[in-house]
PDB file of C-alpha atoms and ligand atoms in Angstrom:
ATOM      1  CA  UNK A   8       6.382 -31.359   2.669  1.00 43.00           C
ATOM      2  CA  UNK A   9       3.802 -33.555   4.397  1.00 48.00           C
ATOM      3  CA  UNK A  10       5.976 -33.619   7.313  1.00 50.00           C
ATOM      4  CA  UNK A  11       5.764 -29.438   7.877  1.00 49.00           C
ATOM      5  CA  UNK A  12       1.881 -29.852   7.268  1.00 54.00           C
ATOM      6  CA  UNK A  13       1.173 -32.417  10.180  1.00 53.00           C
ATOM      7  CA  UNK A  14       3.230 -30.767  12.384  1.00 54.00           C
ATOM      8  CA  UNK A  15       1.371 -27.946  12.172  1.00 55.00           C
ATOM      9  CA  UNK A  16      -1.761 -29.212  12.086  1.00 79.00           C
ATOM     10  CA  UNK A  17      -2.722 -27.482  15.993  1.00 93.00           C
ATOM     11  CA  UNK A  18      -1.808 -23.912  14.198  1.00 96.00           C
ATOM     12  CA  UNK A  19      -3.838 -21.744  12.512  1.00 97.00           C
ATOM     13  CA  UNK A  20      -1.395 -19.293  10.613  1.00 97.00           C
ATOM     14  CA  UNK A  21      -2.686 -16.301   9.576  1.00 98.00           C
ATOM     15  CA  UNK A  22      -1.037 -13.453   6.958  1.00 98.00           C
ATOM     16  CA  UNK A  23      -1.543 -10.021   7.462  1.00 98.00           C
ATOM     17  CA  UNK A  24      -0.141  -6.729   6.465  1.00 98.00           C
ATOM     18  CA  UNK A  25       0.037  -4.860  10.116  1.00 98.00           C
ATOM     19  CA  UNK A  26       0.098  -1.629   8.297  1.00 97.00           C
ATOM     20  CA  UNK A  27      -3.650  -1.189   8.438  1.00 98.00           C
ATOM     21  CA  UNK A  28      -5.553   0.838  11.355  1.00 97.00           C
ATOM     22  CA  UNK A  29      -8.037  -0.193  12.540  1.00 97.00           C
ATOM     23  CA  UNK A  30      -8.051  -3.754  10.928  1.00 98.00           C
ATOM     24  CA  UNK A  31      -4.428  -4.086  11.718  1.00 98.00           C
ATOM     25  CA  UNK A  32      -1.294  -2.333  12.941  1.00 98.00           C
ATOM     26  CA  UNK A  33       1.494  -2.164  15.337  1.00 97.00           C
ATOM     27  CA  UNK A  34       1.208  -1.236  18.872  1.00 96.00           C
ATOM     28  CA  UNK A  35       3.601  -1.118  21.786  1.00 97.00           C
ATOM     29  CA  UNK A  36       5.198  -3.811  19.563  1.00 96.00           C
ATOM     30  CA  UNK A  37       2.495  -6.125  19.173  1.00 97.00           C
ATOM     31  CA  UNK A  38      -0.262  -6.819  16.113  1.00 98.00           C
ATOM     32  CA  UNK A  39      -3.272  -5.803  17.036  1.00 98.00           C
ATOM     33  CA  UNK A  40      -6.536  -4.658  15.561  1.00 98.00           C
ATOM     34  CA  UNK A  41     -10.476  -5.858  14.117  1.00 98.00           C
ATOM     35  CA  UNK A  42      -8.582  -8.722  12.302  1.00 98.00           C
ATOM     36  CA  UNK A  43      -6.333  -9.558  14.820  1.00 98.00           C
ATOM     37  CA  UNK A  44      -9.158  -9.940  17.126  1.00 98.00           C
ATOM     38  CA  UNK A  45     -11.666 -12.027  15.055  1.00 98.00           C
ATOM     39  CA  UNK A  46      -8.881 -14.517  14.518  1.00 98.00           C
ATOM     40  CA  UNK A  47      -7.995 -15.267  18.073  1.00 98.00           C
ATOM     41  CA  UNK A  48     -11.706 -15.813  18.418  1.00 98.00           C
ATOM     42  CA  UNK A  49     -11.867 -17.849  14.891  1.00 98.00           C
ATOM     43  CA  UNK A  50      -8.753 -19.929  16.133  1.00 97.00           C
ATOM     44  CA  UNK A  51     -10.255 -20.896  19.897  1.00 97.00           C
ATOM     45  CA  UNK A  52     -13.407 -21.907  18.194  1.00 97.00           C
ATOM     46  CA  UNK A  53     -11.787 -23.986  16.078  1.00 96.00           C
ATOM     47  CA  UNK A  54      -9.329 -25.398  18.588  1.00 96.00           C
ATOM     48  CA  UNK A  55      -6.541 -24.390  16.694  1.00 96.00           C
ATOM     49  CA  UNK A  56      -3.269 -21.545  18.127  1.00 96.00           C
ATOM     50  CA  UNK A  57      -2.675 -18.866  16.498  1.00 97.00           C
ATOM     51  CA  UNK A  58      -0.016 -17.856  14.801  1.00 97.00           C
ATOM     52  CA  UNK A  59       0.183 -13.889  13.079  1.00 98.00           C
ATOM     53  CA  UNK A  60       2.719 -13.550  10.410  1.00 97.00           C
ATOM     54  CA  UNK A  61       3.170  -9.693   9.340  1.00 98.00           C
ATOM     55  CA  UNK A  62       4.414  -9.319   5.398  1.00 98.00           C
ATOM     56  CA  UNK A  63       3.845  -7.306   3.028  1.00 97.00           C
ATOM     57  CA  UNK A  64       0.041  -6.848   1.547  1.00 98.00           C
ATOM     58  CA  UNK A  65       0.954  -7.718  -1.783  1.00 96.00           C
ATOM     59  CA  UNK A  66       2.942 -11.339  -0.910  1.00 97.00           C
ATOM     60  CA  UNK A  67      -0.275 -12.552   1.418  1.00 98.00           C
ATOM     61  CA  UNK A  68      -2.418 -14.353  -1.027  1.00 98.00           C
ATOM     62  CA  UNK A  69       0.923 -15.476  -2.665  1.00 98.00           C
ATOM     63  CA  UNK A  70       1.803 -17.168   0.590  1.00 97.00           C
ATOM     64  CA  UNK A  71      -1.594 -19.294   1.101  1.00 97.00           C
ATOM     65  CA  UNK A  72      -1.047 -20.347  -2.584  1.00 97.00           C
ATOM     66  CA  UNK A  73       1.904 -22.039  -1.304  1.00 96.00           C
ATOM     67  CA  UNK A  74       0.768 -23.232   1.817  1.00 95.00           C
ATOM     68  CA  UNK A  75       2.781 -20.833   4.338  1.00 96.00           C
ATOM     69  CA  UNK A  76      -0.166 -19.583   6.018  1.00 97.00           C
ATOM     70  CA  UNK A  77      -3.511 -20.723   6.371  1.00 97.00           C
ATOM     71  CA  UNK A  78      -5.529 -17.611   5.912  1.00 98.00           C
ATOM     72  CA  UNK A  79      -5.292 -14.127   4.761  1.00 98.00           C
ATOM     73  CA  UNK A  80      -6.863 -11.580   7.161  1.00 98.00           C
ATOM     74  CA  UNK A  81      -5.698  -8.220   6.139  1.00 98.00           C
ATOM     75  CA  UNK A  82      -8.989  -5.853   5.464  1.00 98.00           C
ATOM     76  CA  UNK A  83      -9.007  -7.842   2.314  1.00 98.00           C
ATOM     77  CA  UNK A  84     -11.602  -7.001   0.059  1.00 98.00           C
ATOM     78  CA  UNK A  85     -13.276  -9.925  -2.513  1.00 98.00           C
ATOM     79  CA  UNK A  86     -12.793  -9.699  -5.849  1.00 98.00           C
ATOM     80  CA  UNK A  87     -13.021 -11.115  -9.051  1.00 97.00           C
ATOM     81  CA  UNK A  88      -9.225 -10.973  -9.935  1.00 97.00           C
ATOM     82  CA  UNK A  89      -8.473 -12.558  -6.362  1.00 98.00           C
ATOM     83  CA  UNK A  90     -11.082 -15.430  -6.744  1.00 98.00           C
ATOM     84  CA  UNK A  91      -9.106 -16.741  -9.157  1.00 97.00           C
ATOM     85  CA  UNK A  92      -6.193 -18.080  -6.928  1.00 97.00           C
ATOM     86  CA  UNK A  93      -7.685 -18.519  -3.751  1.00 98.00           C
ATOM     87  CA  UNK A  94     -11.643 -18.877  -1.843  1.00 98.00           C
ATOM     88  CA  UNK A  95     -13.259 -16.157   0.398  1.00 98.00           C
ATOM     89  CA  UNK A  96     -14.951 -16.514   3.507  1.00 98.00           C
ATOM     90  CA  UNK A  97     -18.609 -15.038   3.784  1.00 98.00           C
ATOM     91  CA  UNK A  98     -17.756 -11.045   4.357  1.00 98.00           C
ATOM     92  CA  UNK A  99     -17.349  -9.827   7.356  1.00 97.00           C
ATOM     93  CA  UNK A 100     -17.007  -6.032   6.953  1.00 96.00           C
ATOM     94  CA  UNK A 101     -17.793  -3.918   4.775  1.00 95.00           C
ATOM     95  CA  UNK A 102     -15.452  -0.759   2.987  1.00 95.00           C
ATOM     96  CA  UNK A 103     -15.027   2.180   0.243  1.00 95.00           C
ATOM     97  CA  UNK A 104     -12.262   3.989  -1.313  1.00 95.00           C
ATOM     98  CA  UNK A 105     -11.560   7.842   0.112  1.00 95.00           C
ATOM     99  CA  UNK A 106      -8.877   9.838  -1.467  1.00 96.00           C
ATOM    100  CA  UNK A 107      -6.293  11.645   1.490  1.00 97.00           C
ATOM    101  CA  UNK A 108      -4.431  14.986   0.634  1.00 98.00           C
ATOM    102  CA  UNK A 109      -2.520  17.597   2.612  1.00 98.00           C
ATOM    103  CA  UNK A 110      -4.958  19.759   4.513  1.00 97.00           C
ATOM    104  CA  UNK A 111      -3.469  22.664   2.670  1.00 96.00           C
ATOM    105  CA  UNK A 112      -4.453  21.365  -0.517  1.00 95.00           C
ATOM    106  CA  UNK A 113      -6.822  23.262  -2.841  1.00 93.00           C
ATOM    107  CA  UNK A 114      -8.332  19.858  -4.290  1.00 92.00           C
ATOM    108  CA  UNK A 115     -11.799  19.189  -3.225  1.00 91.00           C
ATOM    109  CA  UNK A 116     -13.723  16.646  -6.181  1.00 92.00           C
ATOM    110  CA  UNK A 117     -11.925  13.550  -6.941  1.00 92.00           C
ATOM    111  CA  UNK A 118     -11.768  15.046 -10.455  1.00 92.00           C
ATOM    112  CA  UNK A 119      -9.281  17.203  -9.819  1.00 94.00           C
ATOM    113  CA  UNK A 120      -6.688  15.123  -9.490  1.00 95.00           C
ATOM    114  CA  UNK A 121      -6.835  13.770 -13.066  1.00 95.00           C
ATOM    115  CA  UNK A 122      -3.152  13.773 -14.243  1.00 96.00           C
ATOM    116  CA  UNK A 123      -1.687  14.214 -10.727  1.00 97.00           C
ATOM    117  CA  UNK A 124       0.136  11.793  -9.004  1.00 98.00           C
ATOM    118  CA  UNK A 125      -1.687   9.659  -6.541  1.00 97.00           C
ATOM    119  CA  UNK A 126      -0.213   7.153  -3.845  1.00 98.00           C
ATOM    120  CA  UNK A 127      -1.284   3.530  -3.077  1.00 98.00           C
ATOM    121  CA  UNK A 128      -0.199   0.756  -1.190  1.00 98.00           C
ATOM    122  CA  UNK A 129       0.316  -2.038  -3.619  1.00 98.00           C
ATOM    123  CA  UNK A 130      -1.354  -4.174  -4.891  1.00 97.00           C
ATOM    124  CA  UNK A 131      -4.359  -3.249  -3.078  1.00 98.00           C
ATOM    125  CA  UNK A 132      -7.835  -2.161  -4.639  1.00 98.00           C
ATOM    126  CA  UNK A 133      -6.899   1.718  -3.891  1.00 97.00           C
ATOM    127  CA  UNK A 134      -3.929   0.655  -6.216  1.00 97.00           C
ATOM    128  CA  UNK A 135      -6.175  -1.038  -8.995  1.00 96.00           C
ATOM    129  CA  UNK A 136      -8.995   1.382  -9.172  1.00 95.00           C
ATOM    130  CA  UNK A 137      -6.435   3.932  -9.062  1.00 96.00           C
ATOM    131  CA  UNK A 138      -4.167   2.773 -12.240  1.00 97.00           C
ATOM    132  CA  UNK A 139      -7.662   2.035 -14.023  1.00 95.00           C
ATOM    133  CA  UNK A 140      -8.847   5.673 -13.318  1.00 93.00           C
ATOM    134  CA  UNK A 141      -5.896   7.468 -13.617  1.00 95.00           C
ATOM    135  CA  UNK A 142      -3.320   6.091 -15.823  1.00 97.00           C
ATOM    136  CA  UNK A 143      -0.623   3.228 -14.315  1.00 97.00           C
ATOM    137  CA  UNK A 144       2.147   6.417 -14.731  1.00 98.00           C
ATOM    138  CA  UNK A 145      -0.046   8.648 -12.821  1.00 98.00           C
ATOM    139  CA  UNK A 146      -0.151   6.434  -9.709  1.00 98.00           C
ATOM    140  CA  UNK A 147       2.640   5.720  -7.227  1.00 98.00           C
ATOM    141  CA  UNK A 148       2.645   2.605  -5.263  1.00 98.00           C
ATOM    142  CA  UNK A 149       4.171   2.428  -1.978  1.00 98.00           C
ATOM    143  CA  UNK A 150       4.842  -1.001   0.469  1.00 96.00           C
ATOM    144  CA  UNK A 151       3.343   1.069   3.150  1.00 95.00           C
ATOM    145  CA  UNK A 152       0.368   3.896   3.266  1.00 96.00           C
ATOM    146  CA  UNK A 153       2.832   5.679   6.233  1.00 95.00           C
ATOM    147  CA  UNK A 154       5.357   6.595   2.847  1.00 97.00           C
ATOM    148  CA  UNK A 155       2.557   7.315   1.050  1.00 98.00           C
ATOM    149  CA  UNK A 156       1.580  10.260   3.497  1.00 97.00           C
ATOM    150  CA  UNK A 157       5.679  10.977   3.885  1.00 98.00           C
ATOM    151  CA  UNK A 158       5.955  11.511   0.269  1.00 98.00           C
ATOM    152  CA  UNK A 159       2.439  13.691  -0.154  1.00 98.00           C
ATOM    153  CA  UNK A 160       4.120  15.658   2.934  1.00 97.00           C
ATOM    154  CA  UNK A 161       7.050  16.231   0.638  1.00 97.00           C
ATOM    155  CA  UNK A 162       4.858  16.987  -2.170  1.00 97.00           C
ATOM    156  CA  UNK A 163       5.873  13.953  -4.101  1.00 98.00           C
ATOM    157  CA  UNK A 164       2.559  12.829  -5.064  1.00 98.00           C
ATOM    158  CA  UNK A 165      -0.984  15.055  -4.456  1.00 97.00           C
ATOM    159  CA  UNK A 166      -3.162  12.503  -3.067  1.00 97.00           C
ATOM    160  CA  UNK A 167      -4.068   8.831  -1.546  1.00 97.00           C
ATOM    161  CA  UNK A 168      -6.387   6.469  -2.279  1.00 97.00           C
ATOM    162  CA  UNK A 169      -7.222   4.273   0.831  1.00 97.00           C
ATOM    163  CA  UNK A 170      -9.830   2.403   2.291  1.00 97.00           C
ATOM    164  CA  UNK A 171     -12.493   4.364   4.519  1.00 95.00           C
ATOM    165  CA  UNK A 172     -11.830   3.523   7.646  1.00 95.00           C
ATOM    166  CA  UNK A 173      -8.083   3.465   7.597  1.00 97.00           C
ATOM    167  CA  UNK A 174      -7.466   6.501   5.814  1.00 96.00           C
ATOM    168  CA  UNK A 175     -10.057   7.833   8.375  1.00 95.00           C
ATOM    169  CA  UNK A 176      -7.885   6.316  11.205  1.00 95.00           C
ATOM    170  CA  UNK A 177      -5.006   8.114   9.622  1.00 96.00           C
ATOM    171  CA  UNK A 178      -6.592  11.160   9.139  1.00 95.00           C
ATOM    172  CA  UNK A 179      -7.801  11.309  12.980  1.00 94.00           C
ATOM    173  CA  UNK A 180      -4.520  10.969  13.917  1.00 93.00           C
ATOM    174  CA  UNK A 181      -2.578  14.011  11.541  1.00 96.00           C
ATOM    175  CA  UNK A 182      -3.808  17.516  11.147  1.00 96.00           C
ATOM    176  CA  UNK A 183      -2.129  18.229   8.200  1.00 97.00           C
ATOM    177  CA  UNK A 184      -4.224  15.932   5.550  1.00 97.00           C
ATOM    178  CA  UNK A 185      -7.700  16.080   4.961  1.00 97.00           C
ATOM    179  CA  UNK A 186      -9.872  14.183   2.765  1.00 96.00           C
ATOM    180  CA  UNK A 187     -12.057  14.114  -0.474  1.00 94.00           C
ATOM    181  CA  UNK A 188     -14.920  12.173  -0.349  1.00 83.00           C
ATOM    182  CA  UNK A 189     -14.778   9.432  -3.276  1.00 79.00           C
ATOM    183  CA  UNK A 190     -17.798   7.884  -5.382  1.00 81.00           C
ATOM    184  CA  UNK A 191     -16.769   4.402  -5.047  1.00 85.00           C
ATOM    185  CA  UNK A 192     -18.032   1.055  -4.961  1.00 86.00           C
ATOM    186  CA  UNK A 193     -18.953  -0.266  -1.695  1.00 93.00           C
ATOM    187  CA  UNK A 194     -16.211  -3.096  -0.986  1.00 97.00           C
ATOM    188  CA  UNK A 195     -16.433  -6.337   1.462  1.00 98.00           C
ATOM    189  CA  UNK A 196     -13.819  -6.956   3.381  1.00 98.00           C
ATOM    190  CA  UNK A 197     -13.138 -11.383   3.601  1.00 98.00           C
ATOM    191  CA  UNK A 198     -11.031 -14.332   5.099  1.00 98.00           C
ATOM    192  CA  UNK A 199      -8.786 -15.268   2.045  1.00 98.00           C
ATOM    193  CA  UNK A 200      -8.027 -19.088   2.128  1.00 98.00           C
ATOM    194  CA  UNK A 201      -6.755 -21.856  -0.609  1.00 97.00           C
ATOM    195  CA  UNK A 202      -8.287 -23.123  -2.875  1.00 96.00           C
ATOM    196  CA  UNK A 203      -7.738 -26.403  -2.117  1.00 92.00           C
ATOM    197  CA  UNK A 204      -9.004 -25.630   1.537  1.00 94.00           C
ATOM    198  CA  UNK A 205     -12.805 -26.046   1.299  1.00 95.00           C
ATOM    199  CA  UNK A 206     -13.070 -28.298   5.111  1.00 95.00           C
ATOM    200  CA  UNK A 207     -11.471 -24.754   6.468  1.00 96.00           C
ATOM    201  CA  UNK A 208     -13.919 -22.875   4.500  1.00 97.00           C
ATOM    202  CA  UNK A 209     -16.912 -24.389   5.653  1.00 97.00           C
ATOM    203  CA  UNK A 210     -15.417 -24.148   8.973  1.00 97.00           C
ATOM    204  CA  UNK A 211     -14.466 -20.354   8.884  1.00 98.00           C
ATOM    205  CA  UNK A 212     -17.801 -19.179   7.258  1.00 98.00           C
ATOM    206  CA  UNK A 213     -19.654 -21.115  10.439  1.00 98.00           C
ATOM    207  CA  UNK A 214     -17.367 -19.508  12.621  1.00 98.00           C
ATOM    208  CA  UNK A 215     -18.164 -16.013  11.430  1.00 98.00           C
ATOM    209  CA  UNK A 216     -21.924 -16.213  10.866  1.00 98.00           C
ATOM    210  CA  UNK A 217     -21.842 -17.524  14.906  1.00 98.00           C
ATOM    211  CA  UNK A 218     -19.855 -14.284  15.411  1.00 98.00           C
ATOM    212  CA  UNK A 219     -21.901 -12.203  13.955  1.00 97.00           C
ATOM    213  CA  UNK A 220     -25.324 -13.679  15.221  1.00 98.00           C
ATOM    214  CA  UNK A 221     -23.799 -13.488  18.600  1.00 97.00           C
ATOM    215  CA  UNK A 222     -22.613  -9.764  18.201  1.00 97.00           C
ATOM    216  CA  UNK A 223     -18.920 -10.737  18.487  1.00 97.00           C
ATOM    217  CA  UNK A 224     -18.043  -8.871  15.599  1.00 97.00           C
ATOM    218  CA  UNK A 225     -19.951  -6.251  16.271  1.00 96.00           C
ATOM    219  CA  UNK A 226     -18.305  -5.624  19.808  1.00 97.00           C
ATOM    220  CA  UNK A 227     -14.728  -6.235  18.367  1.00 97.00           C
ATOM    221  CA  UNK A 228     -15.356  -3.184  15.558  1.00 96.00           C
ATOM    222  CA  UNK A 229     -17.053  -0.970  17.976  1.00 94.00           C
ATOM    223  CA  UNK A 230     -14.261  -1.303  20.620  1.00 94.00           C
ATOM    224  CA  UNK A 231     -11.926   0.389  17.233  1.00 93.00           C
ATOM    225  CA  UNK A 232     -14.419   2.193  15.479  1.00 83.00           C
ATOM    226  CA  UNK A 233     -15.956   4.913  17.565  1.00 69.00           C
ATOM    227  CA  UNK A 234     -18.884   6.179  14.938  1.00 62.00           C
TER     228      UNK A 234
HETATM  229  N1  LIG B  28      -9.216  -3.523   1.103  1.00 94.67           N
HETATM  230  C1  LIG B  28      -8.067  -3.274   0.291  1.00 94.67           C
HETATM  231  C2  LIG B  28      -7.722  -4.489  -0.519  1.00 94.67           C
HETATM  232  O1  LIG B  28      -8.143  -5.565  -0.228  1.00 94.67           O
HETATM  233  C3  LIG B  28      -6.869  -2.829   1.099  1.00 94.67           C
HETATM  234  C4  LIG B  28      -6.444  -3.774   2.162  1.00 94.67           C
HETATM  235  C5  LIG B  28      -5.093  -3.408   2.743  1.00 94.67           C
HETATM  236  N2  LIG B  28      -4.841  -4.176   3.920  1.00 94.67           N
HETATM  237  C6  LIG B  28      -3.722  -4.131   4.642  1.00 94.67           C
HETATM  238  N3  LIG B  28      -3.643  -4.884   5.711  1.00 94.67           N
HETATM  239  N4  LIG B  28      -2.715  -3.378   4.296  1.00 94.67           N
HETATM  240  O2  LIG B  28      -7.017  -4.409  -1.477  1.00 94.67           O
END
């Protein structure tokens, strides 16, 4: 619908999964977080309003594909399996897996829980690596990490594989779960954006090596990440 497309030509729309402290999440009703940040700079700089559209982490590179939003900023990580249907920006952050369990646990290596049940949120690397490591009927994925952690609570599943810093965040914020230390691969976290979108590309990757030249990237992370 070429119609749709010019009319939006002034918007940069932007899919996230605002499930995802401290890249993003909800707060006092309102999206905010690292991501969140970097793309109302990323939009002013390229003269464009910005427009946040929450769904679920699995549906986001689904939805550039099709051309209902622009971008994917969602602590994505680049990989090879993703580079296939849509482009990457330069990286902008960089991640790892941890694995989350209830502080009363008695786990403490990561090879332990072979043939327990670990949670994911779909579709995400935690979810991959996890299926890959322990067996797809081993591993439980969940829309959200927050009934992921509900469900270990209940002792539906003994553990959670997450990304660093959030499953920091949520550790920081809940005495009962502590956390195993994992020996995986460092991850980078990237813009996702079509494939057919290489003008936005170029335009993105200037963007964020201005950012983080200038320390604007830098200041946004520190003001979430207190290290
Ligand atoms: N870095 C992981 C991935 O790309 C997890 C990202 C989850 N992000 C989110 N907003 N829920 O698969």
């Amino acid at each position: 619908n070429v119609f749709a497309q010019e009319e939006k030509k002034d918007t940069l729309t932007v899919a996230t999964n605002a499930t995802f402290p401290p890249y993003e999440f909800i707060k006092d009703g309102k999206i905010v977080g690292i991501d969140i940040e970097i793309a109302n700079k990323l939009a002013r700089k390229l003269n464009l309003k910005l427009n946040v559209v929450d769904m679920e982490f699995n549906t986001i590179i689904s939805s550039i594909e099709s051309g209902k939003a622009d971008i994917g900023m969602a602590g994505m990580t680049v990989t090879e399996e993703r580079l296939k249907s849509i482009n990457f920006s330069m990286p902008y952050a960089k991640s790892t897996q941890i694995v989350l369990i209830n502080s009363n646990s008695k786990f403490v290596k990561i090879e332990e829980l072979k043939g327990k049940k670990i949670g994911t949120q779909l579709g995400t690397t935690g979810d991959i690596y996890s299926k890959d490591d322990f067996g797809e009927k081993n591993v439980q994925s969940f829309d959200k990490i927050s009934d992921a952690i509900l469900a270990m609570k209940n002792g539906k599943i003994d553990a959670i594989m997450i990304d660093q810093q959030t499953g920091e965040n949520y550790l920081s914020n809940d005495s009962a779960l502590k956390k195993i230390e994992s020996p995986y691969v460092e991850e980078e976290y990237a813009i996702a954006i079509g494939k057919n979108n290489k003008e936005l590309l170029n335009k993105i990757n200037i963007a964020i090596r201005e950012m983080q030249n200038d320390g604007t990237i830098k200041a946004i992370v520190n003001k979430y990440i207190v290290t």
